[in-house]
Tab-separated table of C-alpha atoms in Angstrom:
chain	number	residue	atom	x	y	z
V	662	UNK	CA	-142.820	218.135	-15.422
V	663	UNK	CA	-145.189	221.108	-15.545
V	664	UNK	CA	-144.839	222.300	-11.919
V	665	UNK	CA	-141.065	222.031	-11.703
V	666	UNK	CA	-140.249	223.382	-15.147
V	667	UNK	CA	-142.445	226.444	-14.787
V	668	UNK	CA	-141.848	227.303	-11.142
V	669	UNK	CA	-138.472	225.714	-10.357
V	670	UNK	CA	-136.129	228.303	-11.881
V	671	UNK	CA	-133.680	229.974	-9.495
V	672	UNK	CA	-131.604	228.712	-6.574
V	673	UNK	CA	-132.335	225.389	-4.868
V	674	UNK	CA	-132.752	225.604	-1.101
V	675	UNK	CA	-131.517	223.186	1.547
V	676	UNK	CA	-134.564	221.801	3.324
V	677	UNK	CA	-134.829	219.993	6.630
V	678	UNK	CA	-137.788	217.625	6.401
V	679	UNK	CA	-138.882	215.905	9.620
V	680	UNK	CA	-141.573	213.296	9.158
V	681	UNK	CA	-142.353	209.613	9.672
V	682	UNK	CA	-140.390	207.137	7.573
V	683	UNK	CA	-140.892	203.658	6.145
V	684	UNK	CA	-138.861	200.862	4.578
V	685	UNK	CA	-139.464	199.212	1.215
V	686	UNK	CA	-137.921	196.394	-0.823
V	687	UNK	CA	-135.457	198.807	-2.364
V	688	UNK	CA	-134.620	201.328	0.375
V	689	UNK	CA	-134.761	202.178	4.066
V	690	UNK	CA	-135.530	205.453	5.876
V	691	UNK	CA	-137.864	206.708	3.194
V	692	UNK	CA	-139.584	209.897	4.258
V	693	UNK	CA	-143.262	209.949	3.445
V	694	UNK	CA	-142.878	213.603	2.489
V	695	UNK	CA	-140.466	214.301	-0.378
V	696	UNK	CA	-139.730	217.972	-0.961
V	697	UNK	CA	-137.640	220.563	-2.742
V	698	UNK	CA	-137.736	224.352	-2.874
V	699	UNK	CA	-136.506	226.988	-5.308
V	700	UNK	CA	-135.847	230.661	-4.534
V	701	UNK	CA	-136.200	233.071	-7.440
V	702	UNK	CA	-134.320	236.178	-6.312
V	703	UNK	CA	-135.286	238.234	-9.358
V	704	UNK	CA	-138.999	237.755	-8.829
V	705	UNK	CA	-138.632	237.572	-5.020
V	706	UNK	CA	-140.611	234.320	-4.918
V	707	UNK	CA	-140.078	230.886	-3.483
V	708	UNK	CA	-141.710	227.667	-4.728
V	709	UNK	CA	-142.097	224.423	-2.796
V	710	UNK	CA	-142.615	221.064	-4.527
V	711	UNK	CA	-144.023	218.450	-2.174
V	712	UNK	CA	-144.937	214.804	-2.747
V	713	UNK	CA	-146.870	212.774	-0.159
V	714	UNK	CA	-145.863	209.155	-0.807
V	715	UNK	CA	-148.318	207.697	1.687
V	716	UNK	CA	-151.044	205.414	0.317
V	717	UNK	CA	-153.187	205.870	3.383
V	718	UNK	CA	-152.493	209.062	5.302
V	719	UNK	CA	-152.822	212.785	4.785
V	720	UNK	CA	-149.988	214.804	6.280
V	721	UNK	CA	-150.207	218.003	8.262
V	722	UNK	CA	-147.081	220.012	7.412
V	723	UNK	CA	-145.870	223.046	9.390
V	724	UNK	CA	-143.280	225.196	7.641
V	725	UNK	CA	-140.503	227.003	9.512
V	726	UNK	CA	-139.360	229.703	7.103
V	727	UNK	CA	-137.123	231.567	9.511
V	728	UNK	CA	-136.090	234.603	7.535
V	729	UNK	CA	-138.196	234.522	4.409
V	730	UNK	CA	-140.641	237.279	5.370
V	731	UNK	CA	-143.496	235.787	3.379
V	732	UNK	CA	-145.951	238.289	2.008
V	733	UNK	CA	-148.610	236.059	0.498
V	734	UNK	CA	-149.397	232.828	-1.314
V	735	UNK	CA	-149.329	233.527	-5.051
V	736	UNK	CA	-150.558	230.141	-6.165
V	737	UNK	CA	-151.140	226.585	-4.982
V	738	UNK	CA	-151.851	223.657	-7.295
V	739	UNK	CA	-152.190	219.939	-6.671
V	740	UNK	CA	-152.143	216.754	-8.749
V	741	UNK	CA	-153.827	213.650	-7.376
V	742	UNK	CA	-156.556	211.189	-8.315
V	743	UNK	CA	-158.953	208.871	-6.501
V	744	UNK	CA	-158.072	206.110	-8.950
V	745	UNK	CA	-154.375	205.185	-8.712
V	746	UNK	CA	-154.334	203.588	-12.152
V	747	UNK	CA	-156.366	205.918	-14.361
V	748	UNK	CA	-154.389	207.684	-17.108
V	749	UNK	CA	-154.847	210.441	-19.679
V	750	UNK	CA	-155.997	208.637	-22.836
V	751	UNK	CA	-157.382	209.869	-26.149
V	752	UNK	CA	-160.895	209.155	-24.899
V	753	UNK	CA	-160.229	210.796	-21.529
V	754	UNK	CA	-157.348	213.233	-22.044
V	755	UNK	CA	-158.021	215.265	-18.887
V	756	UNK	CA	-158.323	212.481	-16.327
V	757	UNK	CA	-155.311	213.757	-14.377
V	758	UNK	CA	-154.580	217.475	-14.437
V	759	UNK	CA	-153.122	220.067	-12.048
V	760	UNK	CA	-155.918	221.741	-10.056
V	761	UNK	CA	-155.984	224.934	-8.070
V	762	UNK	CA	-156.355	224.176	-4.372
V	763	UNK	CA	-156.770	226.027	-1.078
V	764	UNK	CA	-155.214	223.567	1.355
V	765	UNK	CA	-152.188	225.769	2.030
V	766	UNK	CA	-152.735	228.397	4.728
V	767	UNK	CA	-150.710	231.455	5.719
V	768	UNK	CA	-151.936	232.642	9.113
V	769	UNK	CA	-149.952	235.093	11.280
V	770	UNK	CA	-146.937	234.509	9.054
V	771	UNK	CA	-147.103	230.734	9.665
V	772	UNK	CA	-147.389	228.525	6.601
V	773	UNK	CA	-149.066	225.135	6.918
V	774	UNK	CA	-150.916	222.626	4.816
V	775	UNK	CA	-152.712	219.316	5.053
V	776	UNK	CA	-151.541	217.421	1.973
V	777	UNK	CA	-153.716	214.461	0.981
V	778	UNK	CA	-152.266	210.976	0.465
V	779	UNK	CA	-150.616	210.289	-2.899
V	780	UNK	CA	-150.478	213.957	-3.960
V	781	UNK	CA	-148.029	216.322	-5.650
V	782	UNK	CA	-148.358	219.924	-4.462
V	783	UNK	CA	-146.719	223.153	-5.613
V	784	UNK	CA	-146.836	226.223	-3.339
V	785	UNK	CA	-145.673	229.578	-4.687
V	786	UNK	CA	-144.997	232.362	-2.174
V	787	UNK	CA	-144.403	236.086	-2.659
V	788	UNK	CA	-141.720	237.481	-0.354
V	789	UNK	CA	-141.470	240.991	1.048
M	534	UNK	CA	-149.328	212.148	10.124
M	535	UNK	CA	-147.365	215.299	10.955
M	536	UNK	CA	-144.299	216.819	9.364
M	537	UNK	CA	-142.097	219.893	9.624
M	538	UNK	CA	-140.240	221.561	6.780
M	539	UNK	CA	-137.541	224.095	7.673
M	540	UNK	CA	-135.722	226.411	5.258
M	541	UNK	CA	-133.319	229.331	5.654
M	542	UNK	CA	-133.143	231.886	2.874
M	543	UNK	CA	-129.327	231.985	2.659
M	544	UNK	CA	-128.865	228.215	2.813
M	545	UNK	CA	-128.952	227.503	-0.901
M	546	UNK	CA	-127.580	224.430	-2.677
M	547	UNK	CA	-126.897	225.874	-6.120
M	548	UNK	CA	-128.317	227.961	-8.933
M	549	UNK	CA	-130.440	225.549	-10.931
M	550	UNK	CA	-129.407	224.975	-14.527
M	551	UNK	CA	-132.736	225.257	-16.362
M	552	UNK	CA	-131.611	222.419	-18.646
M	553	UNK	CA	-132.582	219.888	-15.935
M	554	UNK	CA	-136.126	220.383	-17.275
M	555	UNK	CA	-135.169	219.132	-20.739
M	556	UNK	CA	-136.516	216.235	-22.779
M	557	UNK	CA	-135.629	213.794	-25.528
M	558	UNK	CA	-136.835	212.983	-29.059
M	559	UNK	CA	-135.692	209.803	-30.792
M	560	UNK	CA	-136.459	208.388	-34.244
M	561	UNK	CA	-138.447	205.662	-32.524
M	562	UNK	CA	-142.110	204.793	-33.012
M	563	UNK	CA	-144.280	207.851	-33.655
M	564	UNK	CA	-142.134	210.349	-31.743
M	565	UNK	CA	-141.193	212.238	-34.900
M	566	UNK	CA	-143.651	211.061	-37.604
M	567	UNK	CA	-147.220	211.769	-36.396
M	568	UNK	CA	-145.642	213.195	-33.231
M	569	UNK	CA	-143.940	216.530	-33.858
M	570	UNK	CA	-144.048	216.181	-37.688
M	571	UNK	CA	-147.175	215.389	-39.701
M	572	UNK	CA	-147.360	217.502	-42.868
M	573	UNK	CA	-150.969	216.654	-43.717
M	574	UNK	CA	-152.309	217.261	-40.215
M	575	UNK	CA	-154.871	220.117	-40.041
M	576	UNK	CA	-152.607	221.933	-37.551
M	577	UNK	CA	-149.379	221.483	-39.531
M	578	UNK	CA	-147.395	224.615	-40.317
M	579	UNK	CA	-145.463	225.342	-43.517
M	580	UNK	CA	-142.677	222.958	-42.365
M	581	UNK	CA	-145.086	220.141	-41.506
M	582	UNK	CA	-144.636	220.676	-37.765
M	583	UNK	CA	-147.771	220.124	-35.693
M	584	UNK	CA	-148.640	223.476	-34.108
M	585	UNK	CA	-150.842	221.829	-31.454
M	586	UNK	CA	-147.870	219.778	-30.257
M	587	UNK	CA	-145.545	222.790	-30.367
M	588	UNK	CA	-148.011	224.676	-28.149
M	589	UNK	CA	-148.067	221.878	-25.540
M	590	UNK	CA	-144.259	221.828	-25.554
M	591	UNK	CA	-143.875	225.594	-25.198
M	592	UNK	CA	-146.422	225.436	-22.338
M	593	UNK	CA	-143.761	223.398	-20.517
M	594	UNK	CA	-141.131	226.112	-21.113
M	595	UNK	CA	-138.919	223.335	-22.461
M	596	UNK	CA	-135.250	224.458	-22.405
M	597	UNK	CA	-133.477	221.695	-24.330
M	598	UNK	CA	-134.144	218.500	-26.289
M	599	UNK	CA	-131.680	215.665	-26.943
M	600	UNK	CA	-131.957	214.236	-30.492
M	601	UNK	CA	-131.951	211.964	-32.592
M	602	UNK	CA	-131.282	209.117	-30.084
M	603	UNK	CA	-130.882	206.906	-28.095
M	604	UNK	CA	-130.065	203.527	-29.523
M	605	UNK	CA	-131.081	204.866	-32.972
M	606	UNK	CA	-127.858	206.849	-33.305
M	607	UNK	CA	-125.491	203.903	-33.121
M	608	UNK	CA	-126.157	202.825	-36.702
M	609	UNK	CA	-127.267	206.204	-38.067
M	610	UNK	CA	-125.401	208.173	-40.729
M	611	UNK	CA	-126.150	211.869	-40.277
M	612	UNK	CA	-125.453	212.595	-43.951
M	613	UNK	CA	-128.585	210.618	-44.852
M	614	UNK	CA	-130.726	213.216	-43.070
M	615	UNK	CA	-129.649	216.348	-44.987
M	616	UNK	CA	-130.154	217.738	-48.496
M	617	UNK	CA	-133.142	217.608	-50.865
M	618	UNK	CA	-135.738	215.314	-49.299
M	619	UNK	CA	-136.288	213.349	-52.520
M	620	UNK	CA	-132.587	212.388	-52.520
M	621	UNK	CA	-132.447	211.162	-48.915
M	622	UNK	CA	-132.052	207.391	-48.674
M	623	UNK	CA	-134.455	205.165	-46.819
M	624	UNK	CA	-132.478	203.143	-44.293
M	625	UNK	CA	-133.180	200.224	-41.981
M	626	UNK	CA	-132.785	201.162	-38.328
M	627	UNK	CA	-131.166	198.251	-36.517
M	628	UNK	CA	-132.085	199.526	-33.042
M	629	UNK	CA	-135.864	199.659	-33.386
M	630	UNK	CA	-136.308	197.517	-36.538
M	631	UNK	CA	-137.998	200.270	-38.503
M	632	UNK	CA	-137.648	201.820	-41.922
M	633	UNK	CA	-136.404	205.423	-41.702
M	634	UNK	CA	-137.140	207.667	-44.679
M	635	UNK	CA	-135.039	210.554	-43.298
M	636	UNK	CA	-137.814	212.905	-44.389
M	637	UNK	CA	-137.365	214.672	-41.038
M	638	UNK	CA	-133.657	215.266	-40.516
M	639	UNK	CA	-130.996	217.432	-38.962
M	640	UNK	CA	-131.980	220.745	-40.531
M	641	UNK	CA	-135.671	220.149	-39.884
M	642	UNK	CA	-134.882	219.513	-36.213
M	643	UNK	CA	-132.939	222.785	-35.934
M	644	UNK	CA	-135.791	224.700	-37.590
M	645	UNK	CA	-138.221	223.089	-35.126
M	646	UNK	CA	-135.961	224.083	-32.209
M	647	UNK	CA	-135.949	227.711	-33.353
M	648	UNK	CA	-139.747	227.729	-33.471
M	649	UNK	CA	-140.093	226.186	-29.991
M	650	UNK	CA	-137.255	228.191	-28.397
M	651	UNK	CA	-135.440	224.961	-27.530
M	652	UNK	CA	-131.665	224.579	-27.380
M	653	UNK	CA	-130.658	221.462	-29.381
M	654	UNK	CA	-128.543	218.714	-27.844
M	655	UNK	CA	-127.281	216.582	-30.729
M	656	UNK	CA	-126.137	212.981	-30.222
M	657	UNK	CA	-123.531	211.485	-32.555
M	658	UNK	CA	-122.885	207.889	-33.552
M	659	UNK	CA	-119.932	206.248	-31.816
M	660	UNK	CA	-121.327	202.776	-32.465
M	661	UNK	CA	-120.417	202.296	-36.123
M	662	UNK	CA	-118.529	205.599	-36.571
M	663	UNK	CA	-115.820	207.824	-35.075
M	664	UNK	CA	-113.711	210.971	-35.422
M	665	UNK	CA	-114.257	211.676	-39.116
M	666	UNK	CA	-118.054	211.645	-38.981
M	667	UNK	CA	-117.967	213.764	-35.797
M	668	UNK	CA	-115.729	216.473	-37.192
M	669	UNK	CA	-117.686	216.600	-40.463
M	670	UNK	CA	-121.087	217.091	-38.815
M	671	UNK	CA	-119.564	219.754	-36.578
M	672	UNK	CA	-118.251	221.628	-39.625
M	673	UNK	CA	-121.600	221.236	-41.415
M	674	UNK	CA	-123.541	222.596	-38.444
M	675	UNK	CA	-121.307	225.246	-36.985
M	676	UNK	CA	-118.811	226.628	-39.518
M	677	UNK	CA	-120.070	229.820	-41.200
M	678	UNK	CA	-118.900	229.238	-44.818
M	679	UNK	CA	-115.945	228.668	-47.121
M	680	UNK	CA	-115.421	224.956	-46.552
M	681	UNK	CA	-116.902	221.817	-48.065
M	682	UNK	CA	-119.385	220.941	-45.335
M	683	UNK	CA	-120.379	224.492	-44.391
M	684	UNK	CA	-120.968	225.408	-48.048
M	685	UNK	CA	-123.096	222.281	-48.366
M	686	UNK	CA	-125.268	223.480	-45.478
M	687	UNK	CA	-125.689	226.800	-47.241
M	688	UNK	CA	-126.528	225.035	-50.494
M	689	UNK	CA	-129.188	223.116	-48.551
M	690	UNK	CA	-130.838	226.429	-47.697
M	691	UNK	CA	-129.368	227.191	-44.269
M	692	UNK	CA	-127.114	230.221	-44.633
M	693	UNK	CA	-126.545	230.779	-40.930
M	694	UNK	CA	-124.651	228.169	-38.890
M	695	UNK	CA	-126.784	226.105	-36.496
M	696	UNK	CA	-124.381	226.859	-33.650
M	697	UNK	CA	-125.050	223.609	-31.774
M	698	UNK	CA	-123.138	223.793	-28.498
M	699	UNK	CA	-124.152	220.541	-26.755
M	700	UNK	CA	-123.010	217.231	-28.249
M	701	UNK	CA	-123.637	213.745	-26.826
M	702	UNK	CA	-120.782	211.459	-27.833
M	703	UNK	CA	-122.358	208.036	-28.269
M	704	UNK	CA	-125.270	206.417	-26.426
M	705	UNK	CA	-125.346	203.668	-23.765
M	706	UNK	CA	-122.092	202.222	-25.018
M	707	UNK	CA	-121.913	199.928	-21.954
M	708	UNK	CA	-124.984	198.007	-23.144
M	709	UNK	CA	-124.743	194.681	-24.963
M	710	UNK	CA	-127.823	195.726	-26.943
M	711	UNK	CA	-126.031	198.716	-28.448
M	712	UNK	CA	-124.814	198.472	-32.047
M	713	UNK	CA	-121.072	198.999	-31.651
M	714	UNK	CA	-121.117	198.227	-27.902
M	715	UNK	CA	-117.642	198.738	-26.460
M	716	UNK	CA	-115.632	198.022	-23.358
M	717	UNK	CA	-114.831	200.985	-21.100
M	718	UNK	CA	-111.294	201.032	-22.502
M	719	UNK	CA	-112.454	201.008	-26.125
M	720	UNK	CA	-115.082	203.681	-25.545
M	721	UNK	CA	-112.932	205.802	-23.221
M	722	UNK	CA	-110.114	205.965	-25.746
M	723	UNK	CA	-112.414	206.670	-28.686
M	724	UNK	CA	-114.456	209.348	-26.906
M	725	UNK	CA	-111.327	211.173	-25.768
M	726	UNK	CA	-109.994	211.313	-29.338
M	727	UNK	CA	-113.379	212.381	-30.752
M	728	UNK	CA	-113.707	215.081	-28.091
M	729	UNK	CA	-110.173	216.362	-28.730
M	730	UNK	CA	-110.859	216.663	-32.449
M	731	UNK	CA	-114.148	218.469	-31.885
M	732	UNK	CA	-112.427	220.868	-29.485
M	733	UNK	CA	-109.792	221.672	-32.122
M	734	UNK	CA	-112.700	223.131	-34.092
M	735	UNK	CA	-114.319	224.925	-31.138
M	736	UNK	CA	-113.020	224.787	-27.581
M	737	UNK	CA	-116.260	226.183	-26.145
M	738	UNK	CA	-118.383	223.137	-27.045
M	739	UNK	CA	-120.116	221.221	-24.248
M	740	UNK	CA	-119.322	217.531	-24.692
M	741	UNK	CA	-121.250	214.771	-22.936
M	742	UNK	CA	-119.988	211.179	-22.621
M	743	UNK	CA	-122.155	208.123	-22.070
M	744	UNK	CA	-122.025	206.884	-18.484
M	745	UNK	CA	-123.888	203.824	-17.242
M	746	UNK	CA	-127.232	202.829	-18.777
M	747	UNK	CA	-128.422	202.168	-15.205
M	748	UNK	CA	-126.853	201.257	-11.891
M	749	UNK	CA	-127.664	197.555	-12.265
M	750	UNK	CA	-125.199	197.265	-15.177
M	751	UNK	CA	-122.399	194.806	-14.319
M	752	UNK	CA	-119.815	197.432	-15.279
M	753	UNK	CA	-121.241	200.151	-12.989
M	754	UNK	CA	-119.537	202.186	-11.480
M	755	UNK	CA	-116.186	201.097	-12.795
M	756	UNK	CA	-117.372	202.163	-16.259
M	757	UNK	CA	-117.599	205.750	-15.034
M	758	UNK	CA	-114.163	205.659	-13.450
M	759	UNK	CA	-112.420	204.272	-16.501
M	760	UNK	CA	-114.023	206.426	-19.197
M	761	UNK	CA	-113.426	209.522	-17.092
M	762	UNK	CA	-109.795	208.538	-16.589
M	763	UNK	CA	-109.392	208.389	-20.367
M	764	UNK	CA	-111.310	211.549	-21.225
M	765	UNK	CA	-111.525	213.876	-18.189
M	766	UNK	CA	-109.546	216.716	-19.742
M	767	UNK	CA	-111.503	216.795	-23.001
M	768	UNK	CA	-115.152	216.511	-21.919
M	769	UNK	CA	-117.691	218.336	-19.737
M	770	UNK	CA	-120.515	216.031	-18.629
M	771	UNK	CA	-121.114	212.374	-17.976
M	772	UNK	CA	-124.570	211.094	-18.900
M	773	UNK	CA	-126.597	208.776	-16.674
M	774	UNK	CA	-129.807	206.962	-17.612
M	775	UNK	CA	-132.518	205.319	-15.542
M	776	UNK	CA	-135.991	203.874	-16.179
M	777	UNK	CA	-138.341	202.744	-13.432
M	778	UNK	CA	-140.945	199.959	-13.410
M	779	UNK	CA	-143.993	199.091	-11.310
M	780	UNK	CA	-144.956	195.662	-12.686
M	781	UNK	CA	-145.792	194.380	-9.182
M	782	UNK	CA	-148.046	197.350	-8.426
M	783	UNK	CA	-146.155	197.868	-5.169
M	784	UNK	CA	-146.809	201.512	-4.405
M	785	UNK	CA	-144.544	201.772	-1.354
M	786	UNK	CA	-141.580	200.354	-3.215
M	787	UNK	CA	-142.206	202.225	-6.480
M	788	UNK	CA	-142.524	205.594	-4.763
M	789	UNK	CA	-139.309	205.037	-2.793
M	790	UNK	CA	-137.311	204.949	-6.053
M	791	UNK	CA	-135.783	208.385	-5.557
M	792	UNK	CA	-133.797	207.069	-2.572
M	793	UNK	CA	-131.659	204.692	-4.687
M	794	UNK	CA	-131.591	207.472	-7.328
M	795	UNK	CA	-129.884	209.739	-4.783
M	796	UNK	CA	-127.368	206.947	-4.149
M	797	UNK	CA	-126.730	206.630	-7.925
M	798	UNK	CA	-126.092	210.358	-8.302
M	799	UNK	CA	-123.920	210.549	-5.178
M	800	UNK	CA	-121.821	207.560	-6.281
M	801	UNK	CA	-121.159	209.029	-9.721
M	802	UNK	CA	-120.430	212.424	-8.156
M	803	UNK	CA	-117.888	210.685	-5.960
M	804	UNK	CA	-116.379	208.926	-8.972
M	805	UNK	CA	-116.092	212.219	-10.861
M	806	UNK	CA	-114.345	213.808	-7.874
M	807	UNK	CA	-112.044	210.781	-7.481
M	808	UNK	CA	-110.850	211.092	-11.085
M	809	UNK	CA	-110.655	214.895	-10.736
M	810	UNK	CA	-108.286	214.435	-7.812
M	811	UNK	CA	-106.280	211.765	-9.611
M	812	UNK	CA	-105.818	214.112	-12.591
M	813	UNK	CA	-105.058	217.089	-10.299
M	814	UNK	CA	-107.659	218.896	-12.377
M	815	UNK	CA	-109.412	222.131	-11.517
M	816	UNK	CA	-112.253	221.373	-13.927
M	817	UNK	CA	-115.530	220.038	-12.549
M	818	UNK	CA	-117.313	217.445	-14.680
M	819	UNK	CA	-121.050	217.473	-14.042
M	820	UNK	CA	-123.926	215.066	-14.638
M	821	UNK	CA	-126.335	215.089	-17.584
M	822	UNK	CA	-129.189	212.789	-16.622
M	823	UNK	CA	-130.257	212.584	-20.228
M	824	UNK	CA	-132.698	209.682	-20.243
M	825	UNK	CA	-135.076	209.067	-17.364
M	826	UNK	CA	-138.737	208.142	-16.858
M	827	UNK	CA	-141.099	205.385	-15.770
M	828	UNK	CA	-141.118	202.772	-18.576
M	829	UNK	CA	-143.138	199.626	-18.040
M	830	UNK	CA	-146.747	199.958	-19.212
M	831	UNK	CA	-145.973	198.589	-22.695
M	832	UNK	CA	-142.330	197.581	-22.482
M	833	UNK	CA	-142.345	193.810	-21.931
M	834	UNK	CA	-145.168	193.093	-24.323
M	835	UNK	CA	-143.813	195.210	-27.143
M	836	UNK	CA	-140.255	194.005	-26.711
M	837	UNK	CA	-141.424	190.380	-26.890
M	838	UNK	CA	-143.950	190.853	-29.666
M	839	UNK	CA	-141.959	193.205	-31.816
M	840	UNK	CA	-138.292	193.731	-31.112
M	841	UNK	CA	-137.432	190.142	-30.271
M	842	UNK	CA	-139.166	188.758	-33.345
M	843	UNK	CA	-137.607	188.338	-36.750
M	844	UNK	CA	-139.856	190.716	-38.630
M	845	UNK	CA	-139.493	191.149	-42.328
M	846	UNK	CA	-141.583	194.216	-42.998
M	847	UNK	CA	-139.557	196.894	-41.144
M	848	UNK	CA	-142.465	199.336	-40.731
M	849	UNK	CA	-142.144	203.117	-40.801
M	850	UNK	CA	-142.972	204.804	-37.464
M	851	UNK	CA	-145.016	202.005	-35.848
M	852	UNK	CA	-146.842	202.771	-32.564
M	853	UNK	CA	-144.196	201.668	-30.034
M	854	UNK	CA	-144.008	202.212	-26.254
M	855	UNK	CA	-147.011	204.522	-26.135
M	856	UNK	CA	-147.341	204.419	-22.366
M	857	UNK	CA	-150.181	206.243	-20.647
M	858	UNK	CA	-149.196	207.349	-17.177
M	859	UNK	CA	-151.107	207.204	-13.866
M	860	UNK	CA	-150.886	209.242	-10.675
M	861	UNK	CA	-148.253	206.915	-9.185
M	862	UNK	CA	-146.017	207.640	-12.184
M	863	UNK	CA	-146.695	211.362	-11.733
M	864	UNK	CA	-145.653	211.168	-8.092
M	865	UNK	CA	-142.506	209.221	-8.953
M	866	UNK	CA	-141.608	211.869	-11.540
M	867	UNK	CA	-142.222	214.538	-8.861
M	868	UNK	CA	-139.698	212.841	-6.553
M	869	UNK	CA	-137.174	212.512	-9.410
M	870	UNK	CA	-137.433	216.230	-10.175
M	871	UNK	CA	-137.093	216.986	-6.441
M	872	UNK	CA	-133.910	214.899	-6.469
M	873	UNK	CA	-132.524	216.822	-9.448
M	874	UNK	CA	-133.347	220.141	-7.730
M	875	UNK	CA	-131.732	218.930	-4.495
M	876	UNK	CA	-128.630	217.864	-6.480
M	877	UNK	CA	-128.475	220.915	-8.704
M	878	UNK	CA	-124.824	221.461	-7.765
M	879	UNK	CA	-123.885	218.405	-9.885
M	880	UNK	CA	-126.914	217.553	-12.064
M	881	UNK	CA	-126.918	220.280	-14.713
M	882	UNK	CA	-128.868	218.682	-17.546
M	883	UNK	CA	-131.879	216.349	-17.418
M	884	UNK	CA	-133.889	214.896	-20.301
M	885	UNK	CA	-137.212	213.250	-19.593
M	886	UNK	CA	-137.486	210.352	-22.031
M	887	UNK	CA	-139.316	210.983	-24.090
M	888	UNK	CA	-141.278	214.002	-25.241
M	889	UNK	CA	-143.934	212.803	-27.739
M	890	UNK	CA	-145.762	209.460	-28.133
M	891	UNK	CA	-142.940	207.225	-26.974
M	892	UNK	CA	-142.996	206.902	-23.143
M	893	UNK	CA	-144.176	210.453	-23.489
M	894	UNK	CA	-144.969	213.734	-21.837
M	895	UNK	CA	-147.359	214.406	-24.766
M	896	UNK	CA	-149.478	211.999	-26.822
M	897	UNK	CA	-150.984	212.450	-30.270
M	898	UNK	CA	-153.501	210.847	-32.592
M	899	UNK	CA	-152.715	210.795	-36.313
M	900	UNK	CA	-154.889	213.443	-37.962
M	901	UNK	CA	-156.364	214.047	-34.519
M	902	UNK	CA	-155.891	215.497	-31.065
M	903	UNK	CA	-152.834	215.887	-28.862
M	904	UNK	CA	-152.847	215.982	-25.061
M	905	UNK	CA	-150.439	216.040	-22.120
M	906	UNK	CA	-149.706	212.971	-20.034
M	907	UNK	CA	-149.823	213.466	-16.271
M	908	UNK	CA	-146.068	213.204	-15.919
């Protein structure tokens, strides 16, 4: 809840997500990458919330942000864990926590990232 | 694996209602007692509220909390939870088979909301009760003074009205498990009359009716159609609930859960718009997704070993449904929140169920630490 509640205030953006898909027992055409984005006009920021559902594969994502005029990356944080079944308990309350990361790159105005398998990533961008 | 994400600055869906990041507190297990309220805890303030827990909640910038239930409300009498604490009756809660002392009640919850900057969302009993109880609690909470119930609130030490705007009218009334479970006709008629009466007091209230408990219910989605047909003109939101399980440890399936969730939301949106057209209404009813979360780590065992048994001791605040969440649950929650953001034109309220100790965002130890779960 932490990422979305803190950084998801503003206007939701329509996203076009192109990526490989899979089928499960409960649905078809499931995109491995699940995403949303929120534009905060007052602060002139946009936040992306990205989940990589894949158990096995990292995903190299290229962003096409046609008219956003991105100035810089304010923040990038990720939640994941080597152990799929570990939890935050009273004896280990910090087993899973958001961590600062540097996997998101802004080079020549192009945003890209390599998101690890089974990860939840927030990217916050400052706009010009 | 490669992917492309494209966005255009002007192509927005909707302004997000911050209330989609809300949560839920029920008188269930240790959510209240030893959760947010523990008077002899080292971190308790002058009201007995745990300051460590309040800090974790304000860290989430929590906009709203639904209270006091959940199934609890369907046999709950709100009058038991007000007035001098020593005069409040201890009652047996039929939903969760516990003994409720009512030591933490309506006014305590409002005081807690003021301290945590949370807007209260109060749920009323349409299981065993109806119009009279609804209009009386509204008067108690929101009328300034000069009437029986408002003067009673003042006598109880609360001079200013609570000004509660959001009211949930009943809980999961489609469920056989609910005390006072009703057919869509019975509930639709009752909720329309309750809503009308509440609006005669204050037409600006935001009234939420209980939609389906989940989309596997035999009455879904006809339940939605019928209760909206009875009440469309008098209410503002229809509530949906959903809990997810991963008993089989099937990651691919579990993490695809937001795809059927989208279908659930779209179907109810369609039903709302069908009834809107039928009524020739200009008003848009929106969705309050006011119970949602993974719920499976403790559910089967505790339901079998506790709820389904004929217990005689009716404990106070037993440790129930104290799930501890893993990264797969965190990812599922991430996809659910993405779905709410991507449907922000129709989903205006969301309440993660629940906030403390019970299928929680935050866990506590009695007389001890508190910490956030990964969800």
